[in-house]
Short mmCIF file of C-alpha atoms and ligand atoms in Angstrom, two decimals:
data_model
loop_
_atom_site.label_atom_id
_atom_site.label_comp_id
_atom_site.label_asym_id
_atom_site.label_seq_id
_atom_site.Cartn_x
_atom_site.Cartn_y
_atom_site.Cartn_z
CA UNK K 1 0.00 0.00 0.00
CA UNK K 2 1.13 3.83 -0.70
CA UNK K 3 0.83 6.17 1.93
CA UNK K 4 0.98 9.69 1.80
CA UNK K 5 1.40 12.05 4.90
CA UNK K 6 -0.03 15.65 4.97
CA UNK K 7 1.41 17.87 8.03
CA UNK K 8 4.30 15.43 8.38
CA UNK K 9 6.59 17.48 10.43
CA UNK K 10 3.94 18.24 13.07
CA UNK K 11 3.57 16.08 16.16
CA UNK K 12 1.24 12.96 15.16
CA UNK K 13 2.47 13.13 11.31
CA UNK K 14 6.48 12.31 12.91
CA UNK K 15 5.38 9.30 14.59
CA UNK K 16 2.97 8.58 11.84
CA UNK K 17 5.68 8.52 9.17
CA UNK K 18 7.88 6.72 11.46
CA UNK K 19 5.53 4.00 12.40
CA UNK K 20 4.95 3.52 8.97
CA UNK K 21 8.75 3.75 7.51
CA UNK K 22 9.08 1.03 10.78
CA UNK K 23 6.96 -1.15 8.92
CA UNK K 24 8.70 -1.13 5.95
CA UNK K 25 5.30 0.74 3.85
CA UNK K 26 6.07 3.01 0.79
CA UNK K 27 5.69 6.37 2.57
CA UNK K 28 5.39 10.00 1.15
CA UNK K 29 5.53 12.14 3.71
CA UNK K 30 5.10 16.10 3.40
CA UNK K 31 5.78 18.43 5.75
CA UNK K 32 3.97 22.36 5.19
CA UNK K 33 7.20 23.40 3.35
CA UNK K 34 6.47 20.84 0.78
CA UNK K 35 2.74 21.04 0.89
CA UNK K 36 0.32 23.65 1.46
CA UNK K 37 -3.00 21.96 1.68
CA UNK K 38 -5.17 25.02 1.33
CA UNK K 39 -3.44 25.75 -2.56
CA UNK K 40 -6.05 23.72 -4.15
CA UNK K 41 -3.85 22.73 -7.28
CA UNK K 42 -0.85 21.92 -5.37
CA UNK K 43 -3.54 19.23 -3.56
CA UNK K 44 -4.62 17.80 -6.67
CA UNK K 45 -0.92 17.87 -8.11
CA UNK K 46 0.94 16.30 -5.32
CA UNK K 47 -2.20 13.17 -4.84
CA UNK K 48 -2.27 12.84 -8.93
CA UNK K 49 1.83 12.58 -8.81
CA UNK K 50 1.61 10.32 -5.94
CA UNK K 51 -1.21 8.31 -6.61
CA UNK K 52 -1.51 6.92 -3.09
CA UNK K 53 -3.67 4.51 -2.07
CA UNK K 54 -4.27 5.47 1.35
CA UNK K 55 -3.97 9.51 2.68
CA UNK K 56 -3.23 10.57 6.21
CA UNK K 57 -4.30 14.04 7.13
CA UNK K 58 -1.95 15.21 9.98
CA UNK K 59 -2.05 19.12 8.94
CA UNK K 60 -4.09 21.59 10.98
CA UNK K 61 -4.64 24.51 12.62
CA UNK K 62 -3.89 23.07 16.31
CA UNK K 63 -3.47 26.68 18.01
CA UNK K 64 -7.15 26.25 19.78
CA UNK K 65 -7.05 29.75 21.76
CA UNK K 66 -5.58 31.60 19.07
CA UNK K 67 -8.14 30.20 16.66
CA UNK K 68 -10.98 32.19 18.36
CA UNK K 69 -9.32 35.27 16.39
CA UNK K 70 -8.09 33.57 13.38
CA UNK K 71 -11.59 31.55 12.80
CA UNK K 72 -10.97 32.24 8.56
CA UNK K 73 -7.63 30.66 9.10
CA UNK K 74 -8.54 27.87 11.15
CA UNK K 75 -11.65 26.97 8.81
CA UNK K 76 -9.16 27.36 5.39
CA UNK K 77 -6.59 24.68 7.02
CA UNK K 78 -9.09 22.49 8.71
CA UNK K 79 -12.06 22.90 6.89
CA UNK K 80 -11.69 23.90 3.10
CA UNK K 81 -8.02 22.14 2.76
CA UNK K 82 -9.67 19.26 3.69
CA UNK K 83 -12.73 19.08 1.20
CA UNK K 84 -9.56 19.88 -1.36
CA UNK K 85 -7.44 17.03 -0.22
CA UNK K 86 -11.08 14.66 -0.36
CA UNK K 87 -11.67 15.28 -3.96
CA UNK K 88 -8.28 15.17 -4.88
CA UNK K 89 -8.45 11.46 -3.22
CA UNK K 90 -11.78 10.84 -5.17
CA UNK K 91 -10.12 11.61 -8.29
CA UNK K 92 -7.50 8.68 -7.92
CA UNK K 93 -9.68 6.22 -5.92
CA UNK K 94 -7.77 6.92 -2.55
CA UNK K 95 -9.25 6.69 0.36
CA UNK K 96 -8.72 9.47 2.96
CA UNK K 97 -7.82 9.52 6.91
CA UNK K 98 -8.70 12.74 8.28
CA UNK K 99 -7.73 13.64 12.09
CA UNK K 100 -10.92 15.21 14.18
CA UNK K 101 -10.81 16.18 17.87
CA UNK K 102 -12.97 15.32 21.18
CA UNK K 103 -13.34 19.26 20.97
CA UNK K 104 -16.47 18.62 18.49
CA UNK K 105 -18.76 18.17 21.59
CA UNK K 106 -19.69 19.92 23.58
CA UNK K 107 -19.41 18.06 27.30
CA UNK K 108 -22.21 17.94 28.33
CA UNK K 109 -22.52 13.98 28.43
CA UNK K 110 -22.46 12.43 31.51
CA UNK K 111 -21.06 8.74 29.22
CA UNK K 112 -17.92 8.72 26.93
CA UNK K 113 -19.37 10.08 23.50
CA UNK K 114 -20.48 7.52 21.18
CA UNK K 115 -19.40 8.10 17.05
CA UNK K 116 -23.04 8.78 16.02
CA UNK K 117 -23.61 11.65 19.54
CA UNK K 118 -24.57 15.33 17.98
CA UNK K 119 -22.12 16.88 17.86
CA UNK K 120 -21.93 20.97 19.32
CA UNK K 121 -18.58 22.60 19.30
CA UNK K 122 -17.38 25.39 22.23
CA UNK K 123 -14.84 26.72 20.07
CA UNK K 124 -13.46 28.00 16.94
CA UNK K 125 -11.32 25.07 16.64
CA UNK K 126 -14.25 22.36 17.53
CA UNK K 127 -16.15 24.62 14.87
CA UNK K 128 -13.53 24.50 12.02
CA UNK K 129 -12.13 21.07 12.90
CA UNK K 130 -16.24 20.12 12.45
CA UNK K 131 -15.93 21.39 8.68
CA UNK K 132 -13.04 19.26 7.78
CA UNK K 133 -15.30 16.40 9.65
CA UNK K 134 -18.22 16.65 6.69
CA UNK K 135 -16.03 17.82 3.97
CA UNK K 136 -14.17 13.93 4.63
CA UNK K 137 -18.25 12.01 5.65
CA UNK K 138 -17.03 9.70 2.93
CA UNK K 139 -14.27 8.49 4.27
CA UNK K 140 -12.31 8.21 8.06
CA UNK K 141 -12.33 10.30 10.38
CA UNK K 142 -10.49 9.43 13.42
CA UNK K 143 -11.09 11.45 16.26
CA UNK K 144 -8.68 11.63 19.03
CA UNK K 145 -8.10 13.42 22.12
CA UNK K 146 -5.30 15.22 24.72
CA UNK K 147 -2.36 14.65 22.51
CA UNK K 148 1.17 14.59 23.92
CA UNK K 149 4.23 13.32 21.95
CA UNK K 150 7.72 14.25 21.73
CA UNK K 151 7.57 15.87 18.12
CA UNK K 152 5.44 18.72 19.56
CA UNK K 153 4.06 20.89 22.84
CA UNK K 154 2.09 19.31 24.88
CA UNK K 155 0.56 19.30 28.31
CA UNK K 156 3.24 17.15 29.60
CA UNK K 157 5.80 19.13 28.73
CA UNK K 158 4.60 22.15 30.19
CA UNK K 159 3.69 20.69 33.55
CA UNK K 160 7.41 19.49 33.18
CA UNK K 161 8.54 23.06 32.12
CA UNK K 162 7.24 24.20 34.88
CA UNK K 163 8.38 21.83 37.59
CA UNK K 164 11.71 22.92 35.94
CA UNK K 165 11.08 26.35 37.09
CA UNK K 166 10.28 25.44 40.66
CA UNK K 167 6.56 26.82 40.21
CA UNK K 168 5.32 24.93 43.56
CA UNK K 169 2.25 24.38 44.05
CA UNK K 170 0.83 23.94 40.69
CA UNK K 171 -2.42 24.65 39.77
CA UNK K 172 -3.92 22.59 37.43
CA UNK K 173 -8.11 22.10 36.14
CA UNK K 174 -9.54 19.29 37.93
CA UNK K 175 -13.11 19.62 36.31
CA UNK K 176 -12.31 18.90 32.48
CA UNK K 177 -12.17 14.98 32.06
CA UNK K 178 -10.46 13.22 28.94
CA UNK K 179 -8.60 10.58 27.52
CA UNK K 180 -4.92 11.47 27.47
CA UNK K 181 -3.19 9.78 24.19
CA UNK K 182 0.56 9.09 23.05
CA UNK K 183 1.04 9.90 19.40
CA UNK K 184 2.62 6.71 18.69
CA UNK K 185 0.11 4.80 19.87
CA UNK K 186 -2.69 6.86 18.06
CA UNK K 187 -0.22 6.42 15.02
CA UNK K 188 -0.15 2.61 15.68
CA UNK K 189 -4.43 2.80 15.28
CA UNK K 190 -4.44 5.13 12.46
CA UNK K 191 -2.31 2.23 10.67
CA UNK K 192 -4.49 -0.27 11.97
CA UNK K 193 -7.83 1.38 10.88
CA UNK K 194 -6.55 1.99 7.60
CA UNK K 195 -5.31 -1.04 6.59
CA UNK K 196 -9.03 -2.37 7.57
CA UNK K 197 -10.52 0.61 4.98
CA UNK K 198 -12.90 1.17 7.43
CA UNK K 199 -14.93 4.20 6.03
CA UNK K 200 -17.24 6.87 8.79
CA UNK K 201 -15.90 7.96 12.42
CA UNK K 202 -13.69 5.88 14.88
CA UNK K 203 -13.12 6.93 18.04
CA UNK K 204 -9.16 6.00 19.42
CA UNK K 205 -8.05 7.59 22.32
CA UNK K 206 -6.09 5.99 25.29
CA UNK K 207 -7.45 4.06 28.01
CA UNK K 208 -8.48 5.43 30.86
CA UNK K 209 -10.10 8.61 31.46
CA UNK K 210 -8.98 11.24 33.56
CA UNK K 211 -9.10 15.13 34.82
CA UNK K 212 -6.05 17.67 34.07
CA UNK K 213 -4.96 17.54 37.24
CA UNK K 214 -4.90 13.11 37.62
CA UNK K 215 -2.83 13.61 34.69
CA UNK K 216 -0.23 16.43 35.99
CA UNK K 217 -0.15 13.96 39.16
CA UNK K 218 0.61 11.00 37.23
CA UNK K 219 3.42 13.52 35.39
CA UNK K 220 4.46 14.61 38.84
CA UNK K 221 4.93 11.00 40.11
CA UNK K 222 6.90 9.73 37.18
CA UNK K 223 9.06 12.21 37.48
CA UNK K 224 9.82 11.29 41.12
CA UNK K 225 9.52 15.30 41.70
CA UNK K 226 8.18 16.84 45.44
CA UNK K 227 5.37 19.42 43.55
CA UNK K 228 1.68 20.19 45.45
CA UNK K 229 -0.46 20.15 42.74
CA UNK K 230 -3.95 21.59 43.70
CA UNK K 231 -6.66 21.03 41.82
CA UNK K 232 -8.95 24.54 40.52
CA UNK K 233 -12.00 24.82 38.22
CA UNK K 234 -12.23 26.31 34.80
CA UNK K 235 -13.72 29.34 36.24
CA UNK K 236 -10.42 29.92 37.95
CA UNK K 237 -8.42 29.27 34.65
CA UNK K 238 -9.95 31.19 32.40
CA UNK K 239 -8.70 30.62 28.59
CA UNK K 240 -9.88 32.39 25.54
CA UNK K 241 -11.50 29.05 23.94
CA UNK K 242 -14.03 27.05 25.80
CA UNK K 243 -13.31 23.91 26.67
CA UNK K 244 -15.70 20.80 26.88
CA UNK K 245 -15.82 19.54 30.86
CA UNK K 246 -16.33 16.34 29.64
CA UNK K 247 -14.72 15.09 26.34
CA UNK K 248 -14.55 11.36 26.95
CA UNK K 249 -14.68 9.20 24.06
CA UNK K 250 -15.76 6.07 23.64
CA UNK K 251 -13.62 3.78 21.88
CA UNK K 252 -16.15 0.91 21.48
CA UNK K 253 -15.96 0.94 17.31
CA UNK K 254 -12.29 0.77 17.32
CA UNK K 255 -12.49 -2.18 19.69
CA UNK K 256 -14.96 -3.53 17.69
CA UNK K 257 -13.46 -3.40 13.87
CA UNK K 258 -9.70 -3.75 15.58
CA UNK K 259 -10.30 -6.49 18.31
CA UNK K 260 -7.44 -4.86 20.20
CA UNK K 261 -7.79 -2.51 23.15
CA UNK K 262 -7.01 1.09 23.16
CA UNK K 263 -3.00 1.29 24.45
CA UNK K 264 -2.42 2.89 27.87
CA UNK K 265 -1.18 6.58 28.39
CA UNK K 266 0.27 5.91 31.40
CA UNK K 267 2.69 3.55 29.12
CA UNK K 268 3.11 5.95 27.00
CA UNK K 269 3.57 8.93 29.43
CA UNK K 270 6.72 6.46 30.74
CA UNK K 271 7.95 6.13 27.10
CA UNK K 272 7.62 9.70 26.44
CA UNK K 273 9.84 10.78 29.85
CA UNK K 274 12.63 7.77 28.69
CA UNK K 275 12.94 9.62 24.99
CA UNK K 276 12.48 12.96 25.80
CA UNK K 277 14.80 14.32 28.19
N1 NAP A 1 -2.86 18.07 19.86
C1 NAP A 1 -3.97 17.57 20.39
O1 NAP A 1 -4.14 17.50 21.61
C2 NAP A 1 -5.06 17.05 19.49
C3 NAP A 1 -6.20 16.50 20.07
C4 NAP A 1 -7.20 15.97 19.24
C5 NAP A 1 -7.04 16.01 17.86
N2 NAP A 1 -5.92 16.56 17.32
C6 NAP A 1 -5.81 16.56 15.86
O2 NAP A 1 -4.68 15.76 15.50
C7 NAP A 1 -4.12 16.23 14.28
C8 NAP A 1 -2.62 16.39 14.43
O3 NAP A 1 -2.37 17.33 15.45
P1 NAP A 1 -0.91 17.62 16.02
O4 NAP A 1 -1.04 17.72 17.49
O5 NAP A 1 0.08 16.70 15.40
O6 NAP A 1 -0.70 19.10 15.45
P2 NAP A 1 0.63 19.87 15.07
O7 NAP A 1 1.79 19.30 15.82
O8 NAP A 1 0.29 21.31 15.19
O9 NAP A 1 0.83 19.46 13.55
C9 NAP A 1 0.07 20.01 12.53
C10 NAP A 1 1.01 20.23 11.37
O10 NAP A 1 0.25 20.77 10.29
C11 NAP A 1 1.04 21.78 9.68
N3 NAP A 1 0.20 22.70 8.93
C12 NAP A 1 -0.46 23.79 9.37
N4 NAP A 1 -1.08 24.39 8.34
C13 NAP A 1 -0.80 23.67 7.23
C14 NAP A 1 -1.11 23.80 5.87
N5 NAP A 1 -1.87 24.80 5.43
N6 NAP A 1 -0.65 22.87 5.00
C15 NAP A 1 0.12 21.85 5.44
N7 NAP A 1 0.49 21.69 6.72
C16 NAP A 1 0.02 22.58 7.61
C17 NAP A 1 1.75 22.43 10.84
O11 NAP A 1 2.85 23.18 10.39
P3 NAP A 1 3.26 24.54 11.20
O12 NAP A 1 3.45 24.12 12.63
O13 NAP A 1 4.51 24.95 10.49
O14 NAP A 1 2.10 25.48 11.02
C18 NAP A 1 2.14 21.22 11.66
O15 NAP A 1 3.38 20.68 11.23
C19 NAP A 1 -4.88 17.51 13.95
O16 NAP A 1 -5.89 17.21 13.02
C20 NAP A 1 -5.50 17.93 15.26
O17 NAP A 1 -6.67 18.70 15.06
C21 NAP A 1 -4.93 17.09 18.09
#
């Protein structure tokens, strides 16, 4: 099978491409410098050129506070570039993997979403991330949630940062609940899903679910460092971009059309401290 990589130099698409060149697969990987997604012809060029069989959509617009005064800029990345990069796969029978976010609901469940749950976005982001989500209804969309991998920022690393700095106590939200997930593991499922050509929304994020501030412990404690970290409400923390409370998803499909379990983040969390110093 042929892959080819959009957003390759950001976090997920480096562990993508390197879980794929891993496994030996014919890999094109493009990084922003060598593709634009939102240049239309430079879409349809590059997939025509390429003709790959399967394409993995790791660009975006990730800056979600930002994004609630750059809404044109997040919808153009996330939302038009990806209706481009949709027919552009039509047009050579390729079937397309597009990355969506737990920050298309709107947390109010009280149960980890389901793939079929209406869907009600807080934010710019959840809004324009949403418009990539129909522009790709024909083929996958894997959503995922509370990223952290050692190709990009992440929530780890700035609890880490500022443990570094001797910031003590830390305050951290205690009253937003997730599913915390290493890159290469959501890499390993992306290659998984698409090698089944599963077509419609899967759900992977790692097991189990957890608050900001059980994660920043479990940081704390792998680390082995002496930090009080005291749990405060949104209200307390307030950030330009709403955030759902509750953004748990429910993995069941993945289970389901993988027969493998979600990985854990608390693996991954110990992986991610070993490689990253
Ligand atoms: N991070 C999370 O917690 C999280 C959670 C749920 C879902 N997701 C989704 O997961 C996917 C991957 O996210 P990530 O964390 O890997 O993000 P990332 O590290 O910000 O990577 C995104 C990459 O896309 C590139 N890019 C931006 N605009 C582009 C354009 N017009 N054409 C081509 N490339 C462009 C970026 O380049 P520049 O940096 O040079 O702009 C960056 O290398 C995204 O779809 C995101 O919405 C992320």
């Amino acid at each position: 099978m042929k892959w080819l990589v959009t957003g390759a130099a950001g976090m997920v698409g480096t562990d993508l491409r390197n879980e794929l060149e891993s496994r030996g697969e014919d890999v094109v990987a493009l990084a922003k410098s060598d593709l634009d997604i939102t240049n239309r012809d430079d879409v349809v060029r590059f997939v025509e050129n390429t003709r790959p069989d399967v394409i993995v959509n790791c660009a975006a617009y990730t800056k979600v506070d930002l994004a609630e005064k750059e809404e044109l800029l997040a919808n153009a990345i996330n939302g038009s570039a990806v209706e481009f990069l949709a027919n552009a796969a039509d047009r050579v029978d390729a079937h397309l993997v597009q990355l969506s976010t737990d920050f298309v609901f709107d947390g109010s469940s009280r149960r980890p979403y389901d793939i079929n749950d209406p869907t009600a976005p807080l934010s710019a982001y959840g809004r324009s991330k949403l418009i990539g989500e129909h522009a790709a209804a024909k083929h996958t969309i894997v959503r995922t949630s509370w990223l952290f991998g050692i190709h990009g920022p992440n929530f780890v690393e700035a609890i880490r940062n500022q443990i570094r700095k001797g910031t003590n106590p830390l305050s951290v939200v205690n009253d937003q609940r997730g599913r915390p997930t290493y890159t290469p593991h959501l890499a390993r499922a992306i290659v998984r899903i698409a090698n089944l050509g599963a077509s419609g929304i899967v759900h992977y994020a790692d097991e189990a679910e957890c608050s900001w501030f059980d994660f920043a412990c479990a940081i704390r404690d792998e680390l082995g460092a002496q930090v009080e970290i005291v749990p405060v409400t949104s209200e307390q923390f307030v950030r330009p971009a709403k955030r759902p409370a509750y953004s748990v998803l429910s993995t069941e499909r993945y289970e389901r059309l993988t027969g493998v379990r979600p990985e854990s983040w608390r693996d991954g969390l110990r992986e991610y401290l070993q490689l990253r110093a």
